Amino acid sequence: MATEIIDPIHGFIAADEDEMRVIDDPAFQRLRRINQLAGAHMVYPGARHARFEHSLGTMHISGMAAAALMSRGRLTESQSRALRLAGLVHDIGHGPFSHLFESVMRAHRGLGGASHEEIGRRILAETSLGDALGRPRRRVADLAFGGPAPSALPEIISGVMGTDTMDYLLRDGHFTGSEHARVDHRRLVSSLVRLKGRMGLARSALHSFESMMHSRRQMFRTVYFHRAVRAAQSTILRAFDLAAGELGLGSLTLEDYVGLTDDSAMAALRSLRPATRAVRDAQRLAREYEARVLPRCVLDEALEGRAPDAAAMRAEVASAAGVEESLVIVDVTGASSVPLAAGGREMRHVTLVGEPRGEATAEDVPFSSLPLLAALLGSMGTLRVYARGNTKKVASAASAAHRRWHAGGA
């Protein structure tokens, strides 16, 4: 008998016994305590939703896509069940503060510098969560994180038309109150086509796809890369980076990692003995983050082409301004203008399927040939410098450093 879970985005989400075993596992339950948008609540107070409910939503939309494909004889029952489970666990490898903590872990070679997808694979292979999945765990891992799954099925979750993107746009838009996140996910999943080992979209749904891509870009511009959101994120990121050695992030075991949440990571940081300057600075930054004492943005420039080295630029700006490095944050952000496919590949086309003569035909249409999508192409990169005090000096030094870098002299 299915369990029904009430969700503000999708209404009732049904989960069967196999899915509930995964949901009830402690490794999955910890996602309740990992915010989906770390730091965004500092600007958008409602943005307190977690990876937990996003994972449920991704499972739900993945199930809708699977049902549409099954109705046309393009998917088996076992593949459909595996897709739902893959949608459920696709974010299981995230740690505290999501992508922020991942970057610190990678910088300090925590768990071998693995990505959250690689950590997710290990969790499925080595913990009780994998036991809850049972025999299809390898198939589920390939669908969730990319791998030799048949016929491009991983693209249903993580491709340019991925169910992951559909749910996070809907959910993030709802909880931030943003009007930009408009996604006709029902039209999109009902228009998915599996043809000759490829995933495509019915040509009649192209406008819905273009609208989703536009919504994604607008959410990056107005929410994900909002300067105050990034100020909060950069503050806590710097705190964990400074304290990484004392926290032992480089020697964490998988068991340690699966026990971490936003709150437990902050508690560990607060509990450190303030014996070094780095720890004292880290704890000060953590207190400022929690009190929403955010640094002021003194430089905000769009990035085109190569990005500067943030650490080198921070040192240069601090030296030129005559302030301590801990008072300067250099934030280099960037994202692909379209969602990345499984394995981190950047897609440059959409496969459109039509029936001009009564027989389905697929065509890979470059984004550059579609006017609405061509306008979105290119990296969404931003260089920002933030200061805690001495803002005029830091602003002047940051502008000079940016000019030198832009001219090729930095």
GROMACS .gro file of C-alpha atoms in nm:
model
  410
    1MET     CA    1   0.000   0.000   0.000
    2ALA     CA    2   0.136   0.342  -0.095
    3THR     CA    3   0.206   0.614   0.158
    4GLU     CA    4   0.085   0.962   0.060
    5ILE     CA    5   0.304   1.258   0.151
    6ILE     CA    6   0.156   1.607   0.132
    7ASP     CA    7   0.378   1.845  -0.065
    8PRO     CA    8   0.315   2.218  -0.133
    9ILE     CA    9   0.438   2.186  -0.492
   10HIS     CA   10   0.288   1.859  -0.615
   11GLY     CA   11  -0.001   1.797  -0.376
   12PHE     CA   12   0.009   1.431  -0.276
   13ILE     CA   13   0.328   1.237  -0.348
   14ALA     CA   14   0.278   0.862  -0.335
   15ALA     CA   15   0.562   0.638  -0.216
   16ASP     CA   16   0.548   0.259  -0.221
   17GLU     CA   17   0.703   0.026   0.037
   18ASP     CA   18   1.041   0.007  -0.138
   19GLU     CA   19   1.060   0.385  -0.161
   20MET     CA   20   0.954   0.427   0.201
   21ARG     CA   21   1.238   0.198   0.314
   22VAL     CA   22   1.480   0.438   0.147
   23ILE     CA   23   1.303   0.747   0.283
   24ASP     CA   24   1.307   0.609   0.638
   25ASP     CA   25   1.681   0.533   0.631
   26PRO     CA   26   1.887   0.767   0.855
   27ALA     CA   27   2.117   0.862   0.565
   28PHE     CA   28   1.814   0.991   0.374
   29GLN     CA   29   1.643   1.148   0.677
   30ARG     CA   30   1.947   1.369   0.731
   31LEU     CA   31   1.847   1.555   0.413
   32ARG     CA   32   1.571   1.715   0.623
   33ARG     CA   33   1.849   1.909   0.794
   34ILE     CA   34   2.040   2.022   0.485
   35ASN     CA   35   1.892   2.336   0.334
   36GLN     CA   36   1.833   2.335  -0.040
   37LEU     CA   37   1.955   2.694  -0.079
   38ALA     CA   38   2.227   2.760   0.177
   39GLY     CA   39   2.219   3.123   0.286
   40ALA     CA   40   1.924   3.224   0.068
   41HIS     CA   41   1.700   3.263   0.373
   42MET     CA   42   1.907   3.569   0.464
   43VAL     CA   43   1.738   3.745   0.171
   44TYR     CA   44   1.429   3.530   0.112
   45PRO     CA   45   1.302   3.431   0.459
   46GLY     CA   46   1.082   3.154   0.324
   47ALA     CA   47   1.376   2.972   0.163
   48ARG     CA   48   1.412   2.718   0.443
   49HIS     CA   49   1.319   2.415   0.237
   50ALA     CA   50   1.551   2.117   0.245
   51ARG     CA   51   1.711   1.861   0.015
   52PHE     CA   52   1.464   1.611   0.162
   53GLU     CA   53   1.150   1.749   0.002
   54HIS     CA   54   1.330   1.833  -0.323
   55SER     CA   55   1.432   1.467  -0.345
   56LEU     CA   56   1.070   1.361  -0.298
   57GLY     CA   57   0.963   1.604  -0.569
   58THR     CA   58   1.225   1.479  -0.811
   59MET     CA   59   1.106   1.123  -0.751
   60HIS     CA   60   0.749   1.235  -0.819
   61ILE     CA   61   0.825   1.410  -1.150
   62SER     CA   62   1.053   1.122  -1.253
   63GLY     CA   63   0.757   0.892  -1.195
   64MET     CA   64   0.539   1.113  -1.414
   65ALA     CA   65   0.799   1.096  -1.691
   66ALA     CA   66   0.831   0.720  -1.653
   67ALA     CA   67   0.454   0.676  -1.670
   68ALA     CA   68   0.437   0.879  -1.991
   69LEU     CA   69   0.709   0.668  -2.151
   70MET     CA   70   0.553   0.343  -2.029
   71SER     CA   71   0.219   0.439  -2.182
   72ARG     CA   72   0.391   0.447  -2.521
   73GLY     CA   73   0.573   0.119  -2.463
   74ARG     CA   74   0.912   0.289  -2.431
   75LEU     CA   75   0.989   0.187  -2.073
   76THR     CA   76   0.950  -0.129  -1.867
   77GLU     CA   77   0.799  -0.151  -1.521
   78SER     CA   78   1.138  -0.228  -1.364
   79GLN     CA   79   1.298   0.070  -1.541
   80SER     CA   80   1.016   0.292  -1.420
   81ARG     CA   81   1.068   0.185  -1.058
   82ALA     CA   82   1.443   0.236  -1.089
   83LEU     CA   83   1.391   0.588  -1.229
   84ARG     CA   84   1.171   0.686  -0.937
   85LEU     CA   85   1.430   0.554  -0.690
   86ALA     CA   86   1.708   0.734  -0.878
   87GLY     CA   87   1.515   1.060  -0.856
   88LEU     CA   88   1.472   0.997  -0.484
   89VAL     CA   89   1.843   0.947  -0.411
   90HIS     CA   90   2.002   1.180  -0.668
   91ASP     CA   91   2.106   1.431  -0.397
   92ILE     CA   92   2.204   1.180  -0.127
   93GLY     CA   93   2.572   1.270  -0.162
   94HIS     CA   94   2.527   1.631  -0.053
   95GLY     CA   95   2.683   1.743   0.273
   96PRO     CA   96   2.608   2.042   0.497
   97PHE     CA   97   2.540   2.365   0.310
   98SER     CA   98   2.525   2.158  -0.011
   99HIS     CA   99   2.755   2.284  -0.287
  100LEU     CA  100   2.944   2.517  -0.049
  101PHE     CA  101   3.065   2.234   0.173
  102GLU     CA  102   3.141   2.024  -0.132
  103SER     CA  103   3.387   2.285  -0.259
  104VAL     CA  104   3.565   2.294   0.080
  105MET     CA  105   3.581   1.915   0.093
  106ARG     CA  106   3.730   1.901  -0.254
  107ALA     CA  107   3.985   2.172  -0.176
  108HIS     CA  108   4.103   1.981   0.132
  109ARG     CA  109   4.078   1.638  -0.031
  110GLY     CA  110   3.800   1.524   0.198
  111LEU     CA  111   3.685   1.175   0.094
  112GLY     CA  112   3.952   1.192  -0.175
  113GLY     CA  113   3.816   1.515  -0.321
  114ALA     CA  114   3.510   1.333  -0.450
  115SER     CA  115   3.212   1.518  -0.596
  116HIS     CA  116   2.871   1.481  -0.432
  117GLU     CA  117   2.774   1.245  -0.714
  118GLU     CA  118   3.074   1.022  -0.640
  119ILE     CA  119   2.996   1.034  -0.270
  120GLY     CA  120   2.637   0.943  -0.353
  121ARG     CA  121   2.760   0.631  -0.530
  122ARG     CA  122   2.961   0.533  -0.224
  123ILE     CA  123   2.663   0.587   0.005
  124LEU     CA  124   2.454   0.353  -0.209
  125ALA     CA  125   2.733   0.096  -0.220
  126GLU     CA  126   2.856   0.107   0.140
  127THR     CA  127   2.576   0.210   0.378
  128SER     CA  128   2.241   0.090   0.502
  129LEU     CA  129   2.073   0.310   0.240
  130GLY     CA  130   2.208   0.081  -0.029
  131ASP     CA  131   2.075  -0.216   0.166
  132ALA     CA  132   1.733  -0.048   0.168
  133LEU     CA  133   1.750  -0.019  -0.211
  134GLY     CA  134   1.830  -0.386  -0.248
  135ARG     CA  135   1.938  -0.550  -0.572
  136PRO     CA  136   1.875  -0.260  -0.815
  137ARG     CA  137   2.121  -0.032  -0.632
  138ARG     CA  138   2.377  -0.032  -0.919
  139ARG     CA  139   2.112   0.046  -1.180
  140VAL     CA  140   1.972   0.319  -0.957
  141ALA     CA  141   2.320   0.466  -0.906
  142ASP     CA  142   2.381   0.477  -1.282
  143LEU     CA  143   2.049   0.652  -1.339
  144ALA     CA  144   2.101   0.899  -1.053
  145PHE     CA  145   2.467   0.986  -1.104
  146GLY     CA  146   2.540   0.892  -1.465
  147GLY     CA  147   2.689   0.572  -1.596
  148PRO     CA  148   2.628   0.287  -1.837
  149ALA     CA  149   2.251   0.299  -1.797
  150PRO     CA  150   2.066   0.204  -2.117
  151SER     CA  151   1.953   0.448  -2.380
  152ALA     CA  152   2.030   0.782  -2.220
  153LEU     CA  153   1.782   0.722  -1.936
  154PRO     CA  154   1.995   0.924  -1.687
  155GLU     CA  155   1.903   1.233  -1.892
  156ILE     CA  156   1.548   1.204  -1.758
  157ILE     CA  157   1.683   1.315  -1.420
  158SER     CA  158   1.988   1.526  -1.499
  159GLY     CA  159   1.969   1.625  -1.865
  160VAL     CA  160   1.863   1.955  -2.017
  161MET     CA  161   1.500   1.849  -1.963
  162GLY     CA  162   1.582   1.687  -1.628
  163THR     CA  163   1.328   1.628  -1.355
  164ASP     CA  164   1.584   1.757  -1.103
  165THR     CA  165   1.581   2.099  -1.270
  166MET     CA  166   1.203   2.100  -1.300
  167ASP     CA  167   1.151   2.039  -0.930
  168TYR     CA  168   1.417   2.273  -0.795
  169LEU     CA  169   1.292   2.561  -1.011
  170LEU     CA  170   0.933   2.508  -0.900
  171ARG     CA  171   1.031   2.457  -0.536
  172ASP     CA  172   1.287   2.735  -0.510
  173GLY     CA  173   1.049   2.976  -0.681
  174HIS     CA  174   0.770   2.885  -0.440
  175PHE     CA  175   0.973   2.923  -0.121
  176THR     CA  176   1.162   3.236  -0.225
  177GLY     CA  177   0.846   3.396  -0.359
  178SER     CA  178   1.013   3.453  -0.696
  179GLU     CA  179   0.784   3.505  -0.994
  180HIS     CA  180   1.052   3.387  -1.236
  181ALA     CA  181   1.030   3.011  -1.179
  182ARG     CA  182   0.753   2.917  -1.418
  183VAL     CA  183   0.781   2.560  -1.545
  184ASP     CA  184   0.509   2.366  -1.726
  185HIS     CA  185   0.650   2.037  -1.598
  186ARG     CA  186   0.338   1.838  -1.682
  187ARG     CA  187   0.361   1.936  -2.048
  188LEU     CA  188   0.733   1.867  -2.056
  189VAL     CA  189   0.727   1.519  -1.901
  190SER     CA  190   0.427   1.414  -2.109
  191SER     CA  191   0.621   1.523  -2.419
  192LEU     CA  192   0.937   1.323  -2.349
  193VAL     CA  193   1.017   1.077  -2.626
  194ARG     CA  194   1.256   0.783  -2.623
  195LEU     CA  195   1.359   0.703  -2.978
  196LYS     CA  196   1.642   0.479  -3.096
  197GLY     CA  197   1.838   0.505  -2.775
  198ARG     CA  198   1.798   0.881  -2.741
  199MET     CA  199   1.588   1.104  -2.520
  200GLY     CA  200   1.405   1.378  -2.702
  201LEU     CA  201   1.116   1.617  -2.672
  202ALA     CA  202   0.810   1.641  -2.892
  203ARG     CA  203   0.857   1.943  -3.115
  204SER     CA  204   0.519   2.076  -3.004
  205ALA     CA  205   0.659   2.127  -2.651
  206LEU     CA  206   0.955   2.341  -2.759
  207HIS     CA  207   0.802   2.662  -2.621
  208SER     CA  208   0.761   2.501  -2.278
  209PHE     CA  209   1.127   2.396  -2.286
  210GLU     CA  210   1.241   2.745  -2.388
  211SER     CA  211   1.034   2.892  -2.107
  212MET     CA  212   1.199   2.660  -1.852
  213MET     CA  213   1.547   2.757  -1.971
  214HIS     CA  214   1.457   3.125  -1.944
  215SER     CA  215   1.318   3.069  -1.593
  216ARG     CA  216   1.637   2.892  -1.489
  217ARG     CA  217   1.854   3.180  -1.606
  218GLN     CA  218   1.636   3.433  -1.428
  219MET     CA  219   1.652   3.233  -1.105
  220PHE     CA  220   2.030   3.236  -1.122
  221ARG     CA  221   2.035   3.610  -1.180
  222THR     CA  222   1.781   3.704  -0.914
  223VAL     CA  223   1.810   3.432  -0.648
  224TYR     CA  224   2.107   3.197  -0.670
  225PHE     CA  225   2.359   3.472  -0.757
  226HIS     CA  226   2.189   3.753  -0.562
  227ARG     CA  227   2.471   3.960  -0.414
  228ALA     CA  228   2.348   3.932  -0.053
  229VAL     CA  229   2.286   3.558  -0.090
  230ARG     CA  230   2.640   3.518  -0.220
  231ALA     CA  231   2.769   3.738   0.063
  232ALA     CA  232   2.615   3.498   0.314
  233GLN     CA  233   2.739   3.192   0.128
  234SER     CA  234   3.090   3.332   0.088
  235THR     CA  235   3.101   3.409   0.460
  236ILE     CA  236   3.021   3.056   0.573
  237LEU     CA  237   3.234   2.906   0.295
  238ARG     CA  238   3.536   3.104   0.417
  239ALA     CA  239   3.466   3.002   0.776
  240PHE     CA  240   3.477   2.631   0.695
  241ASP     CA  241   3.778   2.677   0.471
  242LEU     CA  242   3.973   2.843   0.752
  243ALA     CA  243   3.878   2.574   1.004
  244ALA     CA  244   3.901   2.274   0.770
  245GLY     CA  245   4.221   2.143   0.926
  246GLU     CA  246   4.097   2.162   1.285
  247LEU     CA  247   3.764   2.009   1.182
  248GLY     CA  248   3.949   1.721   1.020
  249LEU     CA  249   3.765   1.754   0.691
  250GLY     CA  250   4.053   1.596   0.503
  251SER     CA  251   4.028   1.277   0.707
  252LEU     CA  252   3.651   1.235   0.730
  253THR     CA  253   3.520   0.883   0.684
  254LEU     CA  254   3.204   0.812   0.490
  255GLU     CA  255   3.034   0.730   0.820
  256ASP     CA  256   3.136   1.070   0.958
  257TYR     CA  257   3.013   1.244   0.645
  258VAL     CA  258   2.671   1.078   0.647
  259GLY     CA  259   2.623   1.208   1.002
  260LEU     CA  260   2.676   1.572   0.907
  261THR     CA  261   2.399   1.830   0.868
  262ASP     CA  262   2.392   2.209   0.854
  263ASP     CA  263   2.339   2.234   1.229
  264SER     CA  264   2.593   1.969   1.329
  265ALA     CA  265   2.862   2.124   1.110
  266MET     CA  266   2.801   2.466   1.267
  267ALA     CA  267   2.807   2.310   1.614
  268ALA     CA  268   3.140   2.144   1.537
  269LEU     CA  269   3.281   2.477   1.421
  270ARG     CA  270   3.159   2.658   1.732
  271SER     CA  271   3.303   2.388   1.962
  272LEU     CA  272   3.661   2.418   1.835
  273ARG     CA  273   3.916   2.551   2.081
  274PRO     CA  274   4.009   2.900   1.953
  275ALA     CA  275   4.381   2.829   1.975
  276THR     CA  276   4.478   2.964   1.633
  277ARG     CA  277   4.409   3.280   1.440
  278ALA     CA  278   4.242   3.078   1.166
  279VAL     CA  279   3.994   2.919   1.406
  280ARG     CA  280   3.917   3.251   1.573
  281ASP     CA  281   3.851   3.411   1.235
  282ALA     CA  282   3.637   3.115   1.130
  283GLN     CA  283   3.427   3.134   1.445
  284ARG     CA  284   3.384   3.509   1.406
  285LEU     CA  285   3.263   3.459   1.050
  286ALA     CA  286   3.021   3.189   1.165
  287ARG     CA  287   2.877   3.423   1.429
  288GLU     CA  288   2.839   3.699   1.170
  289TYR     CA  289   2.667   3.457   0.934
  290GLU     CA  290   2.417   3.352   1.199
  291ALA     CA  291   2.352   3.714   1.298
  292ARG     CA  292   2.326   3.822   0.932
  293VAL     CA  293   2.614   4.064   0.964
  294LEU     CA  294   2.714   4.041   0.602
  295PRO     CA  295   3.007   4.204   0.422
  296ARG     CA  296   2.941   4.488   0.181
  297CYS     CA  297   2.981   4.434  -0.192
  298VAL     CA  298   3.234   4.686  -0.327
  299LEU     CA  299   3.289   4.538  -0.675
  300ASP     CA  300   3.036   4.361  -0.897
  301GLU     CA  301   3.141   4.271  -1.251
  302ALA     CA  302   3.019   4.025  -1.511
  303LEU     CA  303   3.277   3.765  -1.608
  304GLU     CA  304   3.353   3.679  -1.965
  305GLY     CA  305   3.624   3.431  -2.050
  306ARG     CA  306   3.877   3.330  -1.788
  307ALA     CA  307   3.820   3.391  -1.418
  308PRO     CA  308   4.079   3.531  -1.177
  309ASP     CA  309   4.225   3.324  -0.895
  310ALA     CA  310   4.013   3.423  -0.596
  311ALA     CA  311   4.282   3.361  -0.331
  312ALA     CA  312   4.547   3.555  -0.523
  313MET     CA  313   4.311   3.844  -0.585
  314ARG     CA  314   4.205   3.850  -0.219
  315ALA     CA  315   4.569   3.876  -0.110
  316GLU     CA  316   4.639   4.149  -0.366
  317VAL     CA  317   4.334   4.355  -0.271
  318ALA     CA  318   4.397   4.322   0.103
  319SER     CA  319   4.762   4.423   0.063
  320ALA     CA  320   4.679   4.723  -0.156
  321ALA     CA  321   4.404   4.837   0.082
  322GLY     CA  322   4.620   4.785   0.391
  323VAL     CA  323   4.370   4.554   0.561
  324GLU     CA  324   4.380   4.198   0.686
  325GLU     CA  325   4.290   3.927   0.435
  326SER     CA  326   4.014   3.802   0.664
  327LEU     CA  327   3.828   4.129   0.597
  328VAL     CA  328   3.815   4.073   0.220
  329ILE     CA  329   3.616   3.812   0.029
  330VAL     CA  330   3.656   3.755  -0.343
  331ASP     CA  331   3.364   3.562  -0.488
  332VAL     CA  332   3.393   3.412  -0.835
  333THR     CA  333   3.067   3.250  -0.942
  334GLY     CA  334   2.978   3.077  -1.262
  335ALA     CA  335   2.723   2.840  -1.403
  336SER     CA  336   2.641   2.696  -1.741
  337SER     CA  337   2.353   2.871  -1.912
  338VAL     CA  338   2.187   2.531  -1.957
  339PRO     CA  339   2.170   2.236  -1.714
  340LEU     CA  340   2.459   1.993  -1.736
  341ALA     CA  341   2.395   1.637  -1.844
  342ALA     CA  342   2.499   1.334  -1.640
  343GLY     CA  343   2.875   1.335  -1.593
  344GLY     CA  344   2.898   1.715  -1.614
  345ARG     CA  345   2.871   1.737  -1.993
  346GLU     CA  346   2.744   2.068  -2.126
  347MET     CA  347   2.468   2.014  -2.378
  348ARG     CA  348   2.453   2.237  -2.684
  349HIS     CA  349   2.142   2.098  -2.848
  350VAL     CA  350   1.796   1.967  -2.780
  351THR     CA  351   1.666   1.658  -2.955
  352LEU     CA  352   1.327   1.739  -3.106
  353VAL     CA  353   1.098   1.465  -3.229
  354GLY     CA  354   0.826   1.513  -3.487
  355GLU     CA  355   0.611   1.306  -3.719
  356PRO     CA  356   0.610   1.496  -4.049
  357ARG     CA  357   0.506   1.190  -4.253
  358GLY     CA  358   0.348   0.976  -3.988
  359GLU     CA  359   0.683   0.832  -3.875
  360ALA     CA  360   0.870   0.969  -3.573
  361THR     CA  361   1.201   1.136  -3.662
  362ALA     CA  362   1.456   1.290  -3.426
  363GLU     CA  363   1.667   1.596  -3.497
  364ASP     CA  364   1.944   1.742  -3.278
  365VAL     CA  365   1.869   2.113  -3.293
  366PRO     CA  366   2.155   2.342  -3.173
  367PHE     CA  367   2.053   2.597  -2.914
  368SER     CA  368   2.227   2.858  -3.127
  369SER     CA  369   1.967   2.805  -3.400
  370LEU     CA  370   1.675   2.872  -3.166
  371PRO     CA  371   1.651   3.250  -3.111
  372LEU     CA  372   1.509   3.235  -2.758
  373LEU     CA  373   1.777   2.988  -2.644
  374ALA     CA  374   2.062   3.144  -2.842
  375ALA     CA  375   2.018   3.459  -2.635
  376LEU     CA  376   2.080   3.257  -2.317
  377LEU     CA  377   2.402   3.087  -2.425
  378GLY     CA  378   2.727   3.156  -2.246
  379SER     CA  379   2.847   3.125  -1.891
  380MET     CA  380   2.666   3.316  -1.618
  381GLY     CA  381   2.979   3.438  -1.443
  382THR     CA  382   3.021   3.712  -1.184
  383LEU     CA  383   3.319   3.855  -0.997
  384ARG     CA  384   3.239   4.025  -0.669
  385VAL     CA  385   3.456   4.162  -0.393
  386TYR     CA  386   3.314   4.208  -0.044
  387ALA     CA  387   3.461   4.404   0.246
  388ARG     CA  388   3.416   4.410   0.621
  389GLY     CA  389   3.504   4.768   0.704
  390ASN     CA  390   3.738   5.006   0.517
  391THR     CA  391   3.502   4.975   0.223
  392LYS     CA  392   3.640   5.276   0.032
  393LYS     CA  393   3.998   5.147   0.045
  394VAL     CA  394   3.895   4.795  -0.046
  395ALA     CA  395   3.672   4.921  -0.328
  396SER     CA  396   3.957   5.124  -0.476
  397ALA     CA  397   4.202   4.833  -0.448
  398ALA     CA  398   3.948   4.590  -0.593
  399SER     CA  399   3.878   4.814  -0.892
  400ALA     CA  400   4.249   4.848  -0.962
  401ALA     CA  401   4.303   4.472  -0.933
  402HIS     CA  402   4.011   4.408  -1.165
  403ARG     CA  403   4.146   4.649  -1.425
  404ARG     CA  404   4.487   4.480  -1.416
  405TRP     CA  405   4.332   4.135  -1.443
  406HIS     CA  406   4.097   4.243  -1.723
  407ALA     CA  407   4.390   4.391  -1.914
  408GLY     CA  408   4.581   4.066  -1.878
  409GLY     CA  409   4.834   4.193  -1.628
  410ALA     CA  410   4.709   4.003  -1.324
   0.00000   0.00000   0.00000
